[in-house]
C-alpha positions as a printed Julia matrix, in Angstrom:
543×3 Matrix{Float64}:
  0.2   -0.27   -0.05
  1.22   3.54   -0.99
  2.17   5.52    1.87
  0.1    9.07    1.84
  2.66  12.19    2.77
  1.06  13.44    5.71
 -0.63  17.1     5.94
  2.57  19.92    5.47
  4.68  16.38    4.62
  5.15  17.88    0.3
  5.38  20.82    0.99
  8.02  20.72    2.73
  9.47  18.18    0.42
  8.96  20.15   -2.47
 10.17  23.35   -0.72
 13.14  21.15    0.49
 14.06  20.4    -3.67
 13.58  23.24   -4.7
 15.98  25.11   -2.24
 18.34  22.82   -2.54
 17.72  23.79   -6.39
 18.2   27.16   -5.7
 21.69  26.6    -3.63
 22.57  24.24   -6.69
 22.53  27.4    -8.74
 24.16  29.49   -6.21
 26.98  27.29   -5.84
 28.0   26.81   -9.36
 27.69  30.85   -9.83
 29.68  31.55   -6.95
 32.37  28.95   -8.89
 32.15  30.87  -11.77
 32.49  33.77  -10.25
 35.61  33.41   -7.94
 37.32  30.89  -10.61
 41.14  31.87  -11.72
 41.57  33.8   -14.71
 45.16  32.61  -14.9
 46.44  31.01  -18.12
 48.17  27.97  -17.08
 51.0   25.7   -18.9
 52.46  22.62  -17.89
 56.23  22.99  -18.34
 57.16  19.85  -17.29
 55.38  17.96  -20.51
 56.29  15.08  -21.11
 57.07  14.09  -25.22
 53.8   12.18  -25.02
 52.25  15.16  -23.88
 51.6   13.67  -20.69
 52.74  15.32  -17.21
 56.25  13.96  -15.97
 57.25  10.22  -15.78
 59.66   6.92  -15.65
 59.55   3.4   -14.22
 60.34   5.02  -10.81
 57.18   5.64   -9.12
 59.04   9.03   -8.08
 59.6   11.11  -10.83
 59.34  14.5    -9.21
 60.14  18.28  -11.48
 61.56  21.09   -9.37
 62.26  24.89   -9.83
 63.85  27.59   -7.49
 64.28  30.97   -7.92
 65.9   32.53  -10.7
 64.4   29.55  -13.15
 62.6   32.11  -15.49
 64.21  34.4   -18.44
 63.23  37.76  -18.31
 60.86  37.84  -20.8
 58.97  34.63  -19.78
 60.2   32.41  -22.79
 62.1   30.31  -21.12
 61.98  27.86  -17.8
 64.84  25.28  -16.49
 64.05  22.93  -13.83
 65.23  20.0   -12.32
 63.23  15.93  -12.78
 63.73  12.28  -12.56
 61.1   12.1   -14.92
 62.16  10.25  -18.05
 59.57  11.25  -20.41
 60.82  15.06  -20.98
 63.12  14.18  -23.84
 63.87  11.48  -26.58
 66.88  11.08  -24.39
 68.0    7.67  -22.35
 68.28   9.09  -19.39
 68.26   8.31  -15.47
 68.33  10.2   -12.07
 68.08  13.62  -11.78
 68.43  15.78  -14.61
 68.18  19.17  -15.91
 66.23  20.59  -18.69
 65.34  24.07  -20.57
 61.54  24.51  -21.12
 61.41  26.75  -24.59
 57.55  27.88  -24.45
 57.95  29.92  -27.53
 58.8   27.0   -29.74
 56.97  24.01  -26.88
 60.08  22.6   -26.95
 62.17  20.75  -23.74
 66.27  20.61  -24.01
 68.02  18.05  -22.07
 71.08  20.66  -20.53
 72.95  18.13  -18.59
 73.94  15.61  -21.44
 77.38  13.44  -21.53
 77.08  12.61  -25.03
 76.54   8.88  -23.72
 74.09   6.46  -24.8
 72.61   6.54  -21.65
 72.82   9.57  -20.02
 73.36   8.69  -15.96
 72.54  12.12  -14.25
 73.14  13.5   -10.92
 72.26  12.33   -6.91
 71.06  16.15   -6.2
 68.57  18.28   -7.84
 70.34  20.87  -10.62
 68.92  23.65   -8.45
 68.88  25.58  -12.0
 68.99  29.01  -12.84
 68.92  30.48  -16.07
 70.51  34.16  -17.2
 68.22  36.7   -18.11
 69.25  37.15  -21.54
 67.82  33.34  -21.54
 71.06  32.17  -23.15
 73.67  30.65  -20.16
 72.24  28.12  -17.4
 74.19  27.25  -14.17
 73.27  24.35  -12.06
 74.59  21.97   -9.76
 75.63  18.1   -10.2
 77.05  15.24   -9.13
 78.03  13.57  -12.23
 82.05  13.81  -13.49
 80.62  13.11  -16.65
 80.27  16.65  -17.85
 83.45  17.9   -18.62
 86.99  16.38  -19.39
 89.49  15.84  -16.41
 86.29  16.3   -13.61
 88.23  13.83  -10.68
 87.37  15.69   -7.16
 84.16  12.53   -7.02
 81.99  15.63   -5.92
 79.73  18.43   -6.86
 80.38  21.36   -8.92
 78.93  24.35  -10.62
 78.3   24.11  -14.31
 77.41  26.21  -17.2
 75.69  25.56  -19.75
 75.64  28.2   -23.34
 71.92  27.8   -25.05
 73.98  28.87  -27.88
 76.24  25.9   -29.18
 75.29  23.73  -26.71
 78.22  23.93  -23.99
 78.96  23.06  -21.1
 81.46  24.59  -18.93
 82.55  23.79  -15.07
 83.01  27.36  -13.15
 83.3   25.76   -9.7
 87.31  26.14   -9.74
 90.03  28.16   -9.15
 91.25  31.33  -11.4
 93.97  29.24  -12.49
 91.42  26.25  -13.49
 92.38  23.9   -10.59
 89.22  21.59   -9.82
 88.02  22.21   -6.03
 88.81  19.82   -3.23
 86.37  17.65   -1.65
 85.49  17.19    1.64
 88.57  16.37    3.96
 86.34  13.65    5.53
 83.51  11.29    4.8
 80.74  10.2     6.8
 80.74   8.9     9.45
 83.92  10.83   10.41
 82.5   14.65   10.47
 84.57  17.66    9.7
 82.69  20.68    9.97
 79.11  18.86    8.88
 81.18  19.08    5.19
 80.04  15.59    5.01
 76.42  16.03    4.94
 76.79  19.05    2.19
 77.47  19.06   -1.09
 80.48  20.51   -1.71
 80.06  23.25   -4.12
 76.48  23.63   -5.06
 73.1   26.88   -5.04
 74.49  28.35   -8.01
 73.14  32.3    -9.03
 73.91  33.45  -13.03
 73.87  37.35  -13.6
 71.81  38.74  -16.73
 74.56  38.09  -19.32
 75.84  34.85  -17.81
 79.51  36.44  -16.83
 78.89  36.42  -13.16
 78.23  32.78  -11.21
 78.21  33.02   -7.78
 78.15  29.81   -5.5
 78.57  28.26   -2.09
 81.66  25.78   -1.83
 83.2   23.62    1.0
 86.69  24.22   -0.58
 89.13  25.6     0.45
 91.64  25.67   -2.65
 89.27  27.92   -4.69
 91.43  31.28   -3.25
 94.28  31.43   -1.06
 94.2   31.67    2.87
 90.27  29.63    2.72
 89.98  27.07    5.21
 88.95  23.17    5.01
 85.0   22.15    5.61
 83.77  25.71    6.1
 81.1   26.92    3.56
 81.89  30.33    1.75
 80.48  32.09   -1.05
 82.62  32.83   -4.08
 81.99  34.62   -7.49
 83.43  33.33  -10.48
 83.81  35.69  -14.01
 83.55  33.69  -16.82
 85.4   36.79  -19.09
 88.19  37.13  -16.71
 88.28  33.28  -15.2
 88.87  34.54  -12.14
 86.78  33.52   -8.74
 86.64  35.5    -5.61
 85.23  34.73   -2.03
 82.82  37.47   -1.11
 82.25  36.36    2.58
 85.04  37.87    3.93
 85.15  41.61    6.94
 86.41  44.39    4.65
 89.42  44.12    6.45
 90.25  41.2     4.45
 89.35  38.56    7.55
 87.34  36.04    6.51
 83.7   34.75    7.49
 84.31  33.14   10.66
 80.97  30.78   10.62
 79.38  28.98    7.5
 78.48  31.46    4.61
 76.14  30.33    1.78
 72.17  31.22   -0.37
 74.18  33.26   -3.15
 71.66  35.23   -4.94
 73.01  38.02   -8.13
 71.58  40.74   -9.21
 71.39  41.31  -12.89
 74.83  43.44  -13.56
 76.64  40.71  -11.23
 77.31  43.97   -8.65
 75.47  43.08   -6.14
 74.84  39.9    -4.5
 72.83  38.74   -1.48
 73.91  35.67    1.01
 73.45  34.34    4.07
 75.95  33.75    6.94
 76.03  32.79   10.39
 79.58  34.77   10.96
 79.44  37.6    13.08
 83.09  39.04   12.27
 81.46  40.52    8.71
 80.0   44.1    10.04
 80.52  45.91   12.87
 77.61  45.55   15.63
 77.0   41.93   14.9
 75.78  40.69   18.18
 72.74  38.68   18.04
 74.32  35.65   16.97
 72.28  34.25   14.47
 72.55  33.61   11.04
 71.68  37.6     8.79
 71.09  38.42    5.51
 74.18  40.11    3.48
 75.02  42.48    0.67
 78.35  42.34   -1.04
 78.88  45.57   -3.45
 81.59  44.55   -6.18
 82.0   48.2    -6.46
 82.87  49.05   -3.0
 84.05  45.58   -2.08
 81.87  45.83    1.34
 78.87  43.99    3.19
 75.71  45.54    3.94
 74.0   43.39    6.94
 70.27  44.05    5.36
 68.19  41.38    7.48
 67.19  44.27   10.42
 64.68  46.7    11.04
 64.32  49.54    9.5
 65.61  51.55   13.27
 69.08  49.27   12.38
 66.92  46.26   15.3
 68.81  42.99   14.67
 66.68  40.23   13.85
 66.12  37.75   17.46
 66.23  34.62   15.02
 67.56  33.17   11.51
 67.3   34.69    8.31
 67.64  32.53    4.95
 66.23  32.49    1.64
 68.01  35.88    0.4
 66.85  36.97   -3.01
 67.71  40.4    -4.52
 66.18  42.22   -7.86
 67.82  43.04  -10.93
 69.17  46.53   -9.8
 70.63  45.18   -6.2
 67.83  47.5    -4.76
 65.36  45.38   -2.93
 66.23  42.12   -1.47
 63.42  39.91   -0.26
 63.99  36.81    2.35
 63.01  34.29    5.31
 63.46  35.37    8.68
 61.94  33.5    12.31
 63.1   37.11   13.92
 60.18  38.62   15.43
 61.91  42.24   15.89
 61.86  43.17   12.05
 58.93  44.45   11.51
 56.34  45.56   14.23
 53.42  43.44   12.18
 54.64  40.66   13.24
 52.58  39.03   15.31
 52.59  34.99   14.39
 56.17  34.55   17.0
 58.48  32.89   15.88
 57.53  31.14   12.86
 58.94  31.93    9.41
 57.68  35.38    7.75
 58.5   36.57    4.17
 60.45  40.29    4.83
 61.28  42.73    2.22
 64.42  45.16    2.62
 64.71  48.39    0.68
 68.14  49.46    0.48
 67.25  53.18   -0.85
 64.57  53.73    1.25
 66.35  51.68    4.01
 62.81  50.38    4.94
 62.2   46.41    6.07
 58.56  45.6     5.44
 56.77  42.3     6.16
 54.88  40.48    3.43
 53.01  37.61    4.76
 51.13  39.77    7.14
 48.11  38.19    8.25
 48.87  35.14    7.37
 49.04  31.7    10.32
 51.22  30.15    8.3
 53.91  32.81    7.26
 55.79  32.09    4.55
 59.68  31.42    2.81
 60.9   30.48   -0.47
 60.55  33.4    -1.75
 61.26  34.68   -5.15
 61.75  38.37   -6.93
 61.07  39.97  -10.1
 63.51  41.37  -11.79
 61.71  44.94  -11.46
 61.25  44.58   -7.54
 57.96  45.36   -7.67
 56.78  41.32   -6.97
 57.21  38.69   -4.47
 56.33  35.5    -4.82
 56.16  32.6    -1.71
 55.24  29.79   -0.3
 53.3   29.78    2.88
 51.37  27.72    5.11
 50.21  24.25    3.62
 52.02  25.39    0.13
 50.24  27.92   -0.57
 51.75  30.47   -3.4
 51.14  34.02   -2.92
 52.1   36.52   -4.86
 52.73  40.09   -3.2
 53.06  43.25   -4.58
 55.48  45.47   -2.72
 54.98  48.18   -3.97
 50.98  48.85   -3.5
 51.02  46.32   -0.56
 48.64  43.77   -1.96
 48.73  40.17   -2.34
 46.68  37.45   -4.3
 46.62  33.65   -3.57
 48.24  31.87   -7.22
 47.64  28.21   -5.75
 47.82  25.4    -2.83
 49.99  22.47   -2.74
 52.86  24.4    -4.38
 56.39  24.51   -3.42
 59.0   26.78   -5.09
 58.41  29.3    -7.0
 60.15  32.11   -9.57
 59.56  34.79  -11.14
 60.15  36.54  -14.83
 61.06  40.81  -14.79
 57.9   42.48  -14.69
 56.27  39.36  -12.66
 53.37  38.44  -15.24
 55.17  34.67  -14.78
 55.63  33.14  -12.48
 56.85  29.63  -12.5
 55.85  26.64   -9.56
 56.38  23.57   -8.67
 54.68  21.56   -6.24
 51.17  18.7    -5.93
 48.88  20.52   -7.69
 47.87  18.94  -10.9
 45.99  22.02  -12.72
 45.69  20.37  -15.76
 44.61  16.86  -17.03
 47.01  15.23  -18.34
 48.53  15.59  -14.72
 48.05  11.75  -13.41
 51.43  10.79  -12.04
 50.59  12.1    -8.13
 53.81  13.84   -7.64
 55.82  17.37   -8.61
 55.06  19.19  -11.65
 55.95  22.42  -12.98
 53.79  24.43  -14.36
 54.17  28.66  -15.54
 51.12  30.67  -14.68
 50.81  33.69  -16.64
 49.74  36.9   -14.65
 47.88  40.23  -16.6
 49.89  42.47  -14.25
 48.75  46.32  -14.0
 51.35  48.74  -13.06
 50.64  50.25   -9.68
 50.72  53.95   -9.07
 53.55  56.01   -9.14
 54.57  55.91   -5.31
 52.29  54.87   -3.66
 51.66  54.43    0.24
 51.99  50.56    1.61
 49.29  50.9     4.02
 51.43  47.79    6.56
 54.11  49.28    7.54
 53.59  52.32    9.32
 56.08  54.54    6.99
 55.54  57.6     4.97
 56.54  55.98    1.75
 54.97  58.56   -0.73
 56.11  61.67    1.15
 53.33  63.09    1.95
 53.97  63.55    5.26
 50.7   60.92    5.87
 51.41  56.84    7.47
 48.75  54.42    6.81
 44.97  55.06    7.63
 45.95  58.77    7.69
 46.77  58.3     3.91
 43.0   58.54    3.16
 43.58  57.8    -0.97
 45.52  54.74   -0.48
 45.05  53.66    2.67
 40.43  54.25    3.03
 39.75  50.72    2.26
 42.04  49.18    4.36
 39.94  47.28    7.56
 41.6   49.42   10.24
 40.66  52.24    8.88
 37.08  52.15    8.49
 34.87  54.46    9.8
 37.68  56.59    9.86
 37.17  59.99    9.04
 39.86  61.94    6.5
 42.46  64.72    8.43
 40.48  67.44    8.14
 43.82  69.8     6.85
 43.52  66.88    4.07
 40.31  67.02    1.83
 41.86  68.48   -0.94
 44.94  67.26   -1.13
 43.68  63.46   -0.57
 40.11  63.42   -0.71
 38.19  60.29    0.54
 38.47  57.33   -2.46
 34.95  56.63   -4.11
 34.03  52.93   -2.69
 31.45  52.24   -5.53
 34.31  50.9    -7.96
 37.16  50.06   -6.01
 37.88  46.98   -6.31
 40.68  45.96   -4.0
 38.69  45.82   -0.99
 40.66  44.19    2.14
 38.07  43.24    4.18
 38.72  39.73    5.56
 41.88  39.59    5.79
 42.95  38.37    9.91
 46.07  39.49   11.17
 48.29  42.77   10.48
 46.98  46.33   10.09
 47.03  46.74    6.7
 47.27  43.64    5.6
 45.23  42.57    1.53
 42.56  39.69    0.96
 42.47  38.67   -2.6
 39.41  36.8    -1.61
 37.38  40.43   -0.56
 37.34  41.34   -3.91
 33.65  42.14   -4.88
 32.26  41.95   -8.37
 29.55  43.42  -10.1
 28.89  40.26  -12.17
 28.46  37.89   -9.6
 24.78  39.01   -8.2
 23.68  39.33  -11.64
 24.31  36.13  -12.06
 22.88  34.73   -8.83
 19.54  36.73   -9.56
 19.31  35.58  -13.74
 19.01  31.84  -11.45
 16.79  32.58   -9.07
 14.69  34.03  -12.12
 15.26  31.25  -14.33
 13.95  27.97  -11.48
 11.25  31.17  -10.57
  9.73  30.54  -14.07
 10.33  26.9   -14.04
  8.57  25.88  -10.93
  5.6   28.16  -12.15
  5.66  26.21  -15.11
  5.2   23.33  -13.67
  2.98  23.96  -11.66
  0.75  25.47  -14.45
  1.32  22.17  -16.01
């Protein structure tokens, strides 16, 4: 016997079904309104049109900051995948992707039938002009007379497909390996690659790198990492992690990143004798100036206060004026309220300011990359989210999640990133891949106010919420009236057309939240969907 619904149950059921339909349409429309407009391109793509793969279950592809040419055409990366080129390869290899021709070249090619790779990922970087690729490798087959049995730094010349070793002394002598081997200890050298972390100048002339070797320059000590720069034009190798009085750093230095012209090199160091008044007993970030042959410590607050924790991962703009870095210090910016969690900071050497870029992010930030023009910094945060920060406007945008490392071209319009996210249908390897996102970058206003650093960046005599033109849309400024003497100079902004509201962002006083943007198309779509559902339900009743 068919059960008859109780009175009112039909209305309830019908209303519930219709309500679910309404919510379904609204959900779809919300997804459409929030959908990313980025153009995404798989870089670590195989000759078969699929993502990187191979016989091993472990086939990651990886990039580092400095992996994109200035125009965004070329991207270099490391990979264990075996299907990226027709070559018969094994282990880690370095590849160059030409986006204009959709071709991938094996850079770490030994010329053998089977190319045995390196036991280390290549940390590949490319010159701004796209001609040279610098990378690290433990392979002893890339150049003749490589007999040190250790990692070295190599430079690939795209114009003639040649490879040159640059981690050598000025007279061409190859670097020495560690003075001991595991399980013996020699100041940590046995746990690290002897030569690593290359960075290359715009024209490929200068290559900076880290080395434990003691025979690259006279007077160096064994098994203590230092930072060197090799000049391909003159063949000279120079140590830069030393004080102005000529004394070498008394502790480990590494992670170099070189400016476009090679005149500035940022690096990290635990040494406390590189500059005067270094009393914090922490790893700091320094910048070497070629012209003056001097060092400046940049991991300090705007007022010069030292960092009270480790600073690392430095990257520098093309002209050497801006340095982004990671630090666990709580003394570098007043907005740093998440304790000793790593955050990303930016030091402007021209203005003498240090600002916090990862303000309000519970997971902080690390592994920054910087655009050549210094206007944009991308970084990782929390559970592998990639953010892009506009240094001049203070705006910050979530690019993608499940990504770890990133790299930017000169103007910030091309952002390469590597991680576990699968952004295209052919990415089915469940492993790390390299993607490139094309961004529509709008030129920021001239000398805008940065609303989260407490400084008068545009020199108009007003800071943060007092600068009504630049900061009236910040949450902390809501409800405040413009200064009485500023109505004509800085009139209230027209909020009816502004699309950069920061509502909803937690943390710093003027942090930017990309999810708070208002899209006028969204309510129109929702309203149209509701009208359509009403028409369908009325038609059903009348039928």
